[in-house]
PDB file of C-alpha atoms and ligand atoms in Angstrom:
ATOM      1  CA  MET A   1      70.322 -38.022-154.014  1.00  0.00           C
ATOM      2  CA  SER A   2      69.440 -35.625-151.233  1.00  0.00           C
ATOM      3  CA  GLU A   3      69.917 -37.933-148.231  1.00  0.00           C
ATOM      4  CA  VAL A   4      72.353 -40.760-147.623  1.00  0.00           C
ATOM      5  CA  LYS A   5      72.188 -43.053-150.668  1.00  0.00           C
ATOM      6  CA  LYS A   6      69.163 -45.269-150.143  1.00  0.00           C
ATOM      7  CA  GLU A   7      68.634 -48.889-150.989  1.00  0.00           C
ATOM      8  CA  LEU A   8      67.498 -49.494-154.552  1.00  0.00           C
ATOM      9  CA  LEU A   9      64.239 -51.466-154.564  1.00  0.00           C
ATOM     10  CA  TYR A  10      63.466 -51.607-158.258  1.00  0.00           C
ATOM     11  CA  THR A  11      64.864 -50.333-161.516  1.00  0.00           C
ATOM     12  CA  GLY A  12      62.714 -49.805-164.600  1.00  0.00           C
ATOM     13  CA  LYS A  13      63.360 -48.526-168.133  1.00  0.00           C
ATOM     14  CA  ALA A  14      63.410 -44.860-167.116  1.00  0.00           C
ATOM     15  CA  LYS A  15      62.943 -44.732-163.334  1.00  0.00           C
ATOM     16  CA  ASP A  16      64.487 -46.180-160.173  1.00  0.00           C
ATOM     17  CA  VAL A  17      62.629 -46.749-156.915  1.00  0.00           C
ATOM     18  CA  TYR A  18      64.487 -46.322-153.604  1.00  0.00           C
ATOM     19  CA  LYS A  19      63.604 -47.195-150.022  1.00  0.00           C
ATOM     20  CA  THR A  20      63.248 -44.336-147.551  1.00  0.00           C
ATOM     21  CA  ASP A  21      63.382 -44.053-143.774  1.00  0.00           C
ATOM     22  CA  LYS A  22      59.623 -44.764-143.803  1.00  0.00           C
ATOM     23  CA  ASP A  23      58.260 -48.212-144.734  1.00  0.00           C
ATOM     24  CA  ASP A  24      55.253 -46.768-146.515  1.00  0.00           C
ATOM     25  CA  GLU A  25      57.123 -44.199-148.622  1.00  0.00           C
ATOM     26  CA  VAL A  26      59.510 -44.608-151.540  1.00  0.00           C
ATOM     27  CA  ILE A  27      61.517 -42.229-153.691  1.00  0.00           C
ATOM     28  CA  ILE A  28      61.112 -42.459-157.433  1.00  0.00           C
ATOM     29  CA  LYS A  29      64.101 -41.147-159.336  1.00  0.00           C
ATOM     30  CA  PHE A  30      63.398 -40.153-162.926  1.00  0.00           C
ATOM     31  CA  ARG A  31      66.418 -41.027-165.073  1.00  0.00           C
ATOM     32  CA  ASP A  32      67.464 -39.470-168.374  1.00  0.00           C
ATOM     33  CA  ASP A  33      67.127 -42.793-170.214  1.00  0.00           C
ATOM     34  CA  ILE A  34      64.539 -43.021-172.935  1.00  0.00           C
ATOM     35  CA  THR A  35      63.390 -46.120-174.805  1.00  0.00           C
ATOM     36  CA  ALA A  36      60.853 -46.774-177.534  1.00  0.00           C
ATOM     37  CA  LEU A  37      59.757 -49.437-179.999  1.00  0.00           C
ATOM     38  CA  ASP A  38      59.656 -52.184-177.330  1.00  0.00           C
ATOM     39  CA  GLY A  39      63.260 -51.374-176.323  1.00  0.00           C
ATOM     40  CA  GLY A  40      64.464 -51.197-179.951  1.00  0.00           C
ATOM     41  CA  ARG A  41      65.459 -47.522-179.682  1.00  0.00           C
ATOM     42  CA  ARG A  42      67.318 -46.162-176.623  1.00  0.00           C
ATOM     43  CA  ASP A  43      69.154 -43.038-175.653  1.00  0.00           C
ATOM     44  CA  THR A  44      70.076 -40.899-172.668  1.00  0.00           C
ATOM     45  CA  LEU A  45      68.924 -37.299-172.896  1.00  0.00           C
ATOM     46  CA  SER A  46      70.277 -34.873-170.330  1.00  0.00           C
ATOM     47  CA  LYS A  47      67.547 -33.212-168.164  1.00  0.00           C
ATOM     48  CA  LYS A  48      64.753 -35.425-169.503  1.00  0.00           C
ATOM     49  CA  GLY A  49      64.344 -37.080-166.081  1.00  0.00           C
ATOM     50  CA  ALA A  50      63.942 -33.785-164.271  1.00  0.00           C
ATOM     51  CA  TYR A  51      61.496 -32.406-166.839  1.00  0.00           C
ATOM     52  CA  ASN A  52      59.355 -35.544-166.567  1.00  0.00           C
ATOM     53  CA  ALA A  53      59.392 -35.483-162.759  1.00  0.00           C
ATOM     54  CA  LEU A  54      58.440 -31.783-162.690  1.00  0.00           C
ATOM     55  CA  ILE A  55      55.575 -32.329-165.151  1.00  0.00           C
ATOM     56  CA  SER A  56      54.336 -35.475-163.361  1.00  0.00           C
ATOM     57  CA  ALA A  57      54.438 -33.775-159.971  1.00  0.00           C
ATOM     58  CA  LYS A  58      52.433 -30.824-161.292  1.00  0.00           C
ATOM     59  CA  LEU A  59      49.816 -33.018-162.984  1.00  0.00           C
ATOM     60  CA  PHE A  60      49.469 -35.201-159.875  1.00  0.00           C
ATOM     61  CA  GLU A  61      48.911 -32.034-157.814  1.00  0.00           C
ATOM     62  CA  VAL A  62      46.215 -30.893-160.254  1.00  0.00           C
ATOM     63  CA  LEU A  63      44.533 -34.304-160.024  1.00  0.00           C
ATOM     64  CA  GLU A  64      44.696 -34.308-156.212  1.00  0.00           C
ATOM     65  CA  GLU A  65      42.969 -30.907-156.253  1.00  0.00           C
ATOM     66  CA  HIS A  66      40.176 -32.602-158.197  1.00  0.00           C
ATOM     67  CA  GLY A  67      39.778 -35.457-155.704  1.00  0.00           C
ATOM     68  CA  ILE A  68      41.897 -38.132-157.430  1.00  0.00           C
ATOM     69  CA  SER A  69      44.097 -40.160-155.041  1.00  0.00           C
ATOM     70  CA  THR A  70      47.684 -40.273-156.248  1.00  0.00           C
ATOM     71  CA  GLN A  71      50.846 -41.682-154.700  1.00  0.00           C
ATOM     72  CA  TYR A  72      52.594 -38.303-155.005  1.00  0.00           C
ATOM     73  CA  ILE A  73      53.795 -36.672-151.778  1.00  0.00           C
ATOM     74  CA  LYS A  74      56.370 -34.087-152.876  1.00  0.00           C
ATOM     75  CA  LEU A  75      59.359 -33.408-155.065  1.00  0.00           C
ATOM     76  CA  GLU A  76      62.621 -33.788-153.131  1.00  0.00           C
ATOM     77  CA  GLU A  77      64.781 -32.787-156.081  1.00  0.00           C
ATOM     78  CA  PRO A  78      63.759 -31.810-159.623  1.00  0.00           C
ATOM     79  CA  ASP A  79      64.173 -35.465-160.653  1.00  0.00           C
ATOM     80  CA  GLU A  80      63.200 -37.181-157.374  1.00  0.00           C
ATOM     81  CA  MET A  81      59.662 -37.676-156.171  1.00  0.00           C
ATOM     82  CA  ARG A  82      58.714 -38.859-152.696  1.00  0.00           C
ATOM     83  CA  THR A  83      55.648 -41.063-152.988  1.00  0.00           C
ATOM     84  CA  GLN A  84      53.424 -43.363-151.022  1.00  0.00           C
ATOM     85  CA  ALA A  85      54.518 -46.996-151.520  1.00  0.00           C
ATOM     86  CA  LEU A  86      51.977 -48.953-153.565  1.00  0.00           C
ATOM     87  CA  GLU A  87      51.567 -52.532-154.644  1.00  0.00           C
ATOM     88  CA  MET A  88      51.470 -51.811-158.368  1.00  0.00           C
ATOM     89  CA  ILE A  89      48.840 -53.439-160.585  1.00  0.00           C
ATOM     90  CA  PRO A  90      50.501 -54.736-163.805  1.00  0.00           C
ATOM     91  CA  LEU A  91      48.116 -52.906-166.142  1.00  0.00           C
ATOM     92  CA  GLU A  92      48.888 -50.122-168.596  1.00  0.00           C
ATOM     93  CA  VAL A  93      45.652 -48.189-168.673  1.00  0.00           C
ATOM     94  CA  ILE A  94      45.535 -46.323-171.976  1.00  0.00           C
ATOM     95  CA  CYS A  95      42.982 -43.615-172.666  1.00  0.00           C
ATOM     96  CA  ARG A  96      42.551 -42.122-176.153  1.00  0.00           C
ATOM     97  CA  ASN A  97      40.762 -38.980-177.326  1.00  0.00           C
ATOM     98  CA  ILE A  98      42.142 -38.996-180.871  1.00  0.00           C
ATOM     99  CA  ALA A  99      42.971 -42.010-183.045  1.00  0.00           C
ATOM    100  CA  THR A 100      46.705 -42.199-183.680  1.00  0.00           C
ATOM    101  CA  GLY A 101      49.685 -44.437-182.882  1.00  0.00           C
ATOM    102  CA  SER A 102      49.078 -48.148-182.493  1.00  0.00           C
ATOM    103  CA  LEU A 103      45.312 -47.696-182.869  1.00  0.00           C
ATOM    104  CA  LEU A 104      45.823 -46.758-186.540  1.00  0.00           C
ATOM    105  CA  ARG A 105      48.191 -49.664-187.105  1.00  0.00           C
ATOM    106  CA  LYS A 106      45.739 -52.198-185.681  1.00  0.00           C
ATOM    107  CA  TYR A 107      42.256 -50.928-186.582  1.00  0.00           C
ATOM    108  CA  PRO A 108      40.583 -49.060-189.472  1.00  0.00           C
ATOM    109  CA  PHE A 109      40.177 -45.710-187.689  1.00  0.00           C
ATOM    110  CA  HIS A 110      40.704 -42.523-189.698  1.00  0.00           C
ATOM    111  CA  LYS A 111      43.915 -40.667-188.869  1.00  0.00           C
ATOM    112  CA  ASN A 112      43.207 -38.152-186.075  1.00  0.00           C
ATOM    113  CA  GLN A 113      39.575 -39.329-185.776  1.00  0.00           C
ATOM    114  CA  GLU A 114      38.001 -37.825-182.673  1.00  0.00           C
ATOM    115  CA  LEU A 115      37.052 -40.515-180.157  1.00  0.00           C
ATOM    116  CA  ASN A 116      34.027 -39.423-178.200  1.00  0.00           C
ATOM    117  CA  PRO A 117      33.508 -41.115-175.796  1.00  0.00           C
ATOM    118  CA  PRO A 118      37.214 -41.712-175.285  1.00  0.00           C
ATOM    119  CA  ILE A 119      38.534 -45.251-175.689  1.00  0.00           C
ATOM    120  CA  ILE A 120      40.001 -46.934-172.632  1.00  0.00           C
ATOM    121  CA  GLN A 121      42.206 -49.951-173.248  1.00  0.00           C
ATOM    122  CA  PHE A 122      44.090 -52.223-170.868  1.00  0.00           C
ATOM    123  CA  ASP A 123      47.488 -53.677-171.781  1.00  0.00           C
ATOM    124  CA  TYR A 124      49.290 -56.261-169.681  1.00  0.00           C
ATOM    125  CA  LYS A 125      52.512 -54.745-168.302  1.00  0.00           C
ATOM    126  CA  ASN A 126      54.657 -57.747-169.075  1.00  0.00           C
ATOM    127  CA  ASP A 127      57.876 -57.609-171.129  1.00  0.00           C
ATOM    128  CA  VAL A 128      57.962 -61.366-171.724  1.00  0.00           C
ATOM    129  CA  TYR A 129      54.564 -61.241-173.443  1.00  0.00           C
ATOM    130  CA  HIS A 130      55.242 -57.783-175.021  1.00  0.00           C
ATOM    131  CA  ASP A 131      52.403 -55.966-173.236  1.00  0.00           C
ATOM    132  CA  PRO A 132      49.402 -57.644-174.952  1.00  0.00           C
ATOM    133  CA  MET A 133      46.004 -56.003-174.887  1.00  0.00           C
ATOM    134  CA  LEU A 134      43.635 -57.544-172.342  1.00  0.00           C
ATOM    135  CA  ASN A 135      39.886 -57.537-171.817  1.00  0.00           C
ATOM    136  CA  ASP A 136      37.835 -57.731-168.636  1.00  0.00           C
ATOM    137  CA  ASP A 137      37.560 -61.536-168.749  1.00  0.00           C
ATOM    138  CA  ILE A 138      41.318 -62.044-169.186  1.00  0.00           C
ATOM    139  CA  ILE A 139      42.110 -59.528-166.427  1.00  0.00           C
ATOM    140  CA  THR A 140      39.801 -61.188-163.920  1.00  0.00           C
ATOM    141  CA  ALA A 141      40.759 -64.752-164.992  1.00  0.00           C
ATOM    142  CA  LEU A 142      44.439 -63.876-164.463  1.00  0.00           C
ATOM    143  CA  GLU A 143      43.407 -62.333-161.114  1.00  0.00           C
ATOM    144  CA  ILE A 144      45.125 -59.054-161.989  1.00  0.00           C
ATOM    145  CA  THR A 145      42.133 -57.205-160.495  1.00  0.00           C
ATOM    146  CA  THR A 146      38.549 -58.004-159.572  1.00  0.00           C
ATOM    147  CA  GLN A 147      35.759 -56.772-161.851  1.00  0.00           C
ATOM    148  CA  LYS A 148      34.822 -54.201-159.209  1.00  0.00           C
ATOM    149  CA  GLN A 149      38.375 -52.837-159.094  1.00  0.00           C
ATOM    150  CA  LEU A 150      38.521 -52.735-162.888  1.00  0.00           C
ATOM    151  CA  ASP A 151      35.252 -50.801-163.080  1.00  0.00           C
ATOM    152  CA  GLN A 152      36.662 -48.371-160.533  1.00  0.00           C
ATOM    153  CA  ILE A 153      39.889 -47.960-162.539  1.00  0.00           C
ATOM    154  CA  ARG A 154      37.826 -47.213-165.649  1.00  0.00           C
ATOM    155  CA  GLU A 155      35.746 -44.578-163.840  1.00  0.00           C
ATOM    156  CA  ILE A 156      38.825 -42.899-162.317  1.00  0.00           C
ATOM    157  CA  THR A 157      40.535 -42.880-165.726  1.00  0.00           C
ATOM    158  CA  TYR A 158      37.570 -41.051-167.315  1.00  0.00           C
ATOM    159  CA  VAL A 159      37.780 -38.398-164.601  1.00  0.00           C
ATOM    160  CA  ILE A 160      41.571 -38.067-164.996  1.00  0.00           C
ATOM    161  CA  ASN A 161      41.073 -37.633-168.745  1.00  0.00           C
ATOM    162  CA  LYS A 162      38.476 -34.889-168.223  1.00  0.00           C
ATOM    163  CA  VAL A 163      40.546 -32.993-165.643  1.00  0.00           C
ATOM    164  CA  LEU A 164      43.830 -33.167-167.546  1.00  0.00           C
ATOM    165  CA  SER A 165      42.290 -32.478-170.972  1.00  0.00           C
ATOM    166  CA  ARG A 166      40.781 -29.271-169.610  1.00  0.00           C
ATOM    167  CA  TYR A 167      43.945 -28.236-167.730  1.00  0.00           C
ATOM    168  CA  LEU A 168      46.166 -28.802-170.769  1.00  0.00           C
ATOM    169  CA  LYS A 169      43.711 -27.204-173.233  1.00  0.00           C
ATOM    170  CA  GLU A 170      43.926 -23.996-171.198  1.00  0.00           C
ATOM    171  CA  ARG A 171      47.695 -24.198-171.840  1.00  0.00           C
ATOM    172  CA  ASN A 172      47.343 -24.735-175.597  1.00  0.00           C
ATOM    173  CA  LEU A 173      48.003 -28.463-175.517  1.00  0.00           C
ATOM    174  CA  ILE A 174      45.691 -31.228-176.721  1.00  0.00           C
ATOM    175  CA  LEU A 175      45.748 -34.396-174.611  1.00  0.00           C
ATOM    176  CA  VAL A 176      45.625 -36.895-177.476  1.00  0.00           C
ATOM    177  CA  ASP A 177      46.152 -40.043-175.409  1.00  0.00           C
ATOM    178  CA  PHE A 178      47.982 -41.271-172.330  1.00  0.00           C
ATOM    179  CA  LYS A 179      48.998 -44.311-170.325  1.00  0.00           C
ATOM    180  CA  ILE A 180      48.619 -44.486-166.559  1.00  0.00           C
ATOM    181  CA  GLU A 181      49.224 -47.113-163.913  1.00  0.00           C
ATOM    182  CA  PHE A 182      47.500 -47.787-160.633  1.00  0.00           C
ATOM    183  CA  GLY A 183      48.424 -49.542-157.418  1.00  0.00           C
ATOM    184  CA  LEU A 184      46.872 -50.531-154.120  1.00  0.00           C
ATOM    185  CA  ASP A 185      47.718 -48.730-150.904  1.00  0.00           C
ATOM    186  CA  LYS A 186      48.028 -50.587-147.594  1.00  0.00           C
ATOM    187  CA  ASP A 187      44.252 -50.387-147.089  1.00  0.00           C
ATOM    188  CA  GLY A 188      43.559 -51.827-150.544  1.00  0.00           C
ATOM    189  CA  ASN A 189      42.440 -48.528-152.085  1.00  0.00           C
ATOM    190  CA  ILE A 190      43.126 -47.932-155.776  1.00  0.00           C
ATOM    191  CA  VAL A 191      45.624 -45.091-156.136  1.00  0.00           C
ATOM    192  CA  LEU A 192      47.137 -43.500-159.240  1.00  0.00           C
ATOM    193  CA  GLY A 193      50.891 -44.148-159.400  1.00  0.00           C
ATOM    194  CA  ASP A 194      53.880 -44.013-161.742  1.00  0.00           C
ATOM    195  CA  GLU A 195      54.087 -40.866-163.895  1.00  0.00           C
ATOM    196  CA  ILE A 196      52.186 -38.662-166.315  1.00  0.00           C
ATOM    197  CA  SER A 197      54.761 -37.061-168.574  1.00  0.00           C
ATOM    198  CA  PRO A 198      55.586 -36.581-172.263  1.00  0.00           C
ATOM    199  CA  ASP A 199      57.072 -40.111-172.108  1.00  0.00           C
ATOM    200  CA  THR A 200      53.618 -41.526-171.388  1.00  0.00           C
ATOM    201  CA  THR A 201      51.217 -39.087-173.054  1.00  0.00           C
ATOM    202  CA  ARG A 202      50.744 -37.619-176.501  1.00  0.00           C
ATOM    203  CA  LEU A 203      50.510 -33.843-176.315  1.00  0.00           C
ATOM    204  CA  TRP A 204      49.875 -31.775-179.436  1.00  0.00           C
ATOM    205  CA  ASP A 205      50.093 -28.031-179.891  1.00  0.00           C
ATOM    206  CA  SER A 206      46.457 -26.864-180.151  1.00  0.00           C
ATOM    207  CA  LYS A 207      47.118 -24.804-183.282  1.00  0.00           C
ATOM    208  CA  THR A 208      49.879 -26.557-185.223  1.00  0.00           C
ATOM    209  CA  LEU A 209      49.220 -30.120-183.948  1.00  0.00           C
ATOM    210  CA  ASP A 210      53.012 -30.473-183.505  1.00  0.00           C
ATOM    211  CA  ASN A 211      54.102 -33.204-181.043  1.00  0.00           C
ATOM    212  CA  PHE A 212      55.442 -32.270-177.615  1.00  0.00           C
ATOM    213  CA  ASP A 213      56.046 -35.855-176.501  1.00  0.00           C
ATOM    214  CA  LYS A 214      57.965 -39.083-177.025  1.00  0.00           C
ATOM    215  CA  ASP A 215      56.652 -39.458-180.591  1.00  0.00           C
ATOM    216  CA  ILE A 216      59.515 -37.098-181.573  1.00  0.00           C
ATOM    217  CA  PHE A 217      61.940 -39.729-180.275  1.00  0.00           C
ATOM    218  CA  ARG A 218      59.926 -42.632-181.708  1.00  0.00           C
ATOM    219  CA  LYS A 219      60.193 -40.984-185.148  1.00  0.00           C
ATOM    220  CA  GLY A 220      63.956 -40.532-184.667  1.00  0.00           C
ATOM    221  CA  GLU A 221      63.711 -36.735-184.889  1.00  0.00           C
ATOM    222  CA  GLU A 222      65.742 -34.113-183.007  1.00  0.00           C
ATOM    223  CA  GLY A 223      64.394 -31.775-180.337  1.00  0.00           C
ATOM    224  CA  VAL A 224      62.979 -34.209-177.786  1.00  0.00           C
ATOM    225  CA  VAL A 225      64.340 -32.448-174.689  1.00  0.00           C
ATOM    226  CA  GLU A 226      63.473 -28.995-176.036  1.00  0.00           C
ATOM    227  CA  ALA A 227      59.867 -30.146-176.514  1.00  0.00           C
ATOM    228  CA  TYR A 228      59.703 -31.585-172.977  1.00  0.00           C
ATOM    229  CA  LYS A 229      61.081 -28.318-171.596  1.00  0.00           C
ATOM    230  CA  LYS A 230      58.353 -26.447-173.467  1.00  0.00           C
ATOM    231  CA  VAL A 231      55.771 -28.647-171.706  1.00  0.00           C
ATOM    232  CA  VAL A 232      57.378 -27.764-168.337  1.00  0.00           C
ATOM    233  CA  GLU A 233      57.047 -24.071-169.218  1.00  0.00           C
ATOM    234  CA  LEU A 234      53.411 -24.458-170.280  1.00  0.00           C
ATOM    235  CA  VAL A 235      52.301 -26.625-167.358  1.00  0.00           C
ATOM    236  CA  LEU A 236      54.122 -25.125-164.350  1.00  0.00           C
ATOM    237  CA  THR A 237      53.538 -21.655-162.938  1.00  0.00           C
ATOM    238  CA  ASP A 238      56.262 -18.983-163.236  1.00  0.00           C
ATOM    239  CA  GLU A 239      56.901 -19.353-159.473  1.00  0.00           C
ATOM    240  CA  GLU A 240      57.391 -23.111-159.807  1.00  0.00           C
ATOM    241  CA  ILE A 241      59.745 -22.640-162.764  1.00  0.00           C
ATOM    242  CA  GLU A 242      61.776 -20.210-160.672  1.00  0.00           C
ATOM    243  CA  LYS A 243      61.692 -22.423-157.553  1.00  0.00           C
ATOM    244  CA  TRP A 244      63.119 -25.410-159.444  1.00  0.00           C
ATOM    245  CA  ASN A 245      65.538 -23.245-161.407  1.00  0.00           C
ATOM    246  CA  VAL A 246      64.325 -24.842-164.638  1.00  0.00           C
ATOM    247  CA  ASP A 247      66.624 -22.768-166.848  1.00  0.00           C
ATOM    248  CA  LYS A 248      69.726 -23.928-164.945  1.00  0.00           C
ATOM    249  CA  LEU A 249      68.970 -27.606-164.341  1.00  0.00           C
TER     250      LEU A 249
HETATM  251  O1  C5P B   1      51.572 -46.617-178.965  1.00  0.00           O
HETATM  252  P1  C5P B   1      50.157 -46.360-178.554  1.00  0.00           P
HETATM  253  O2  C5P B   1      49.399 -45.573-179.580  1.00  0.00           O
HETATM  254  O3  C5P B   1      49.429 -47.613-178.158  1.00  0.00           O
HETATM  255  O4  C5P B   1      50.265 -45.459-177.237  1.00  0.00           O
HETATM  256  C1  C5P B   1      49.117 -44.909-176.620  1.00  0.00           C
HETATM  257  C2  C5P B   1      49.565 -43.998-175.466  1.00  0.00           C
HETATM  258  O5  C5P B   1      50.097 -44.770-174.387  1.00  0.00           O
HETATM  259  C3  C5P B   1      50.678 -43.022-175.847  1.00  0.00           C
HETATM  260  O6  C5P B   1      50.448 -41.807-175.162  1.00  0.00           O
HETATM  261  C4  C5P B   1      51.941 -43.682-175.347  1.00  0.00           C
HETATM  262  O7  C5P B   1      52.912 -42.727-174.992  1.00  0.00           O
HETATM  263  C5  C5P B   1      51.438 -44.432-174.111  1.00  0.00           C
HETATM  264  N1  C5P B   1      52.167 -45.686-173.873  1.00  0.00           N
HETATM  265  C6  C5P B   1      53.094 -45.754-172.826  1.00  0.00           C
HETATM  266  N2  C5P B   1      53.770 -46.920-172.569  1.00  0.00           N
HETATM  267  C7  C5P B   1      53.542 -48.017-173.294  1.00  0.00           C
HETATM  268  C8  C5P B   1      52.613 -47.981-174.365  1.00  0.00           C
HETATM  269  C9  C5P B   1      51.936 -46.790-174.616  1.00  0.00           C
HETATM  270  O8  C5P B   1      53.310 -44.769-172.116  1.00  0.00           O
HETATM  271  N3  C5P B   1      54.195 -49.140-173.020  1.00  0.00           N
END
C-alpha cells in the first residue's frame, strides 16, 4: 500500500476496502483471489488483481467521458483504486446482449441467441440467500431502492451497455454480458461503483468467440491470467500500458 497502512473497512471475495485520510474517499484494493460457482471453486492468481483494477479504471474513465457518474477517482497503484465512498445498494445489476451462462440453464433461450433489446436482471447481493433474482415489486417491498431509483438504474445500465459495447467492439471484443453495482453518494445520487473487469463481464473475441473472462476459470481451464492480460492490452492505450509497466507487474 502506497501510504501508511490504512484501516480495513470491508473485505469481499476479491477486493478489500480501506479508509483514507478523507471521510468521503476509500481505497479499493483488488486482490489476486478468484472464486466461482458460489464459492465452490477458489484460487489465487498472481497479477489478476492488478489487471482487473487497470481494466476497471479504464472502463470507468470511458464511462465518465460519456456522462456516467462513477465512484472512480484515480489509480494509486496498479491494484489500488481511490474512489468516492458510496453507500452500496445490494443489487447485482446484470445486463445481457447474448444468451449464455445461467440464462441458458434457467430458460429455453437458444445458445448465443442475440438479445435485442438487451435483458436487464436484478439479483439480490446476499450470500445467505445465494443471490436470488428479484423483480421490481420485491425490490421496493424490501426497500432496497424506490421505484424511481430502480428506473434510473435501469436507464443508466442501458447507457453503460451501449457505451462499453461500442468501445470494446472497436477493440475486437464482444460485450456478451456484465454485472454492475451502484451506490448512493452523500447527496443521494445514484453512482456506478465496484468494478467492471473480466471477473464481472463476459468478453468474447469478435472473430473466434473465445472467452477472455472468468468463464475460463469457471470451466476449470488454464490461461485465465493470460486472457485478462490480453484484455488489458486491448483496452488500455500504449502509453497507459507503459505508465503502469504492465509487462513487469
Ligand atoms: O452466471 P450468469 O450468466 O448469470 O452471469 C451473468 C454475468 O454477470 C456474467 O458476466 C458474470 O460474470 C456476471 N456475474 C457476476 N457476479 C455474480 C453473478 C454474475 O459478476 N455474482
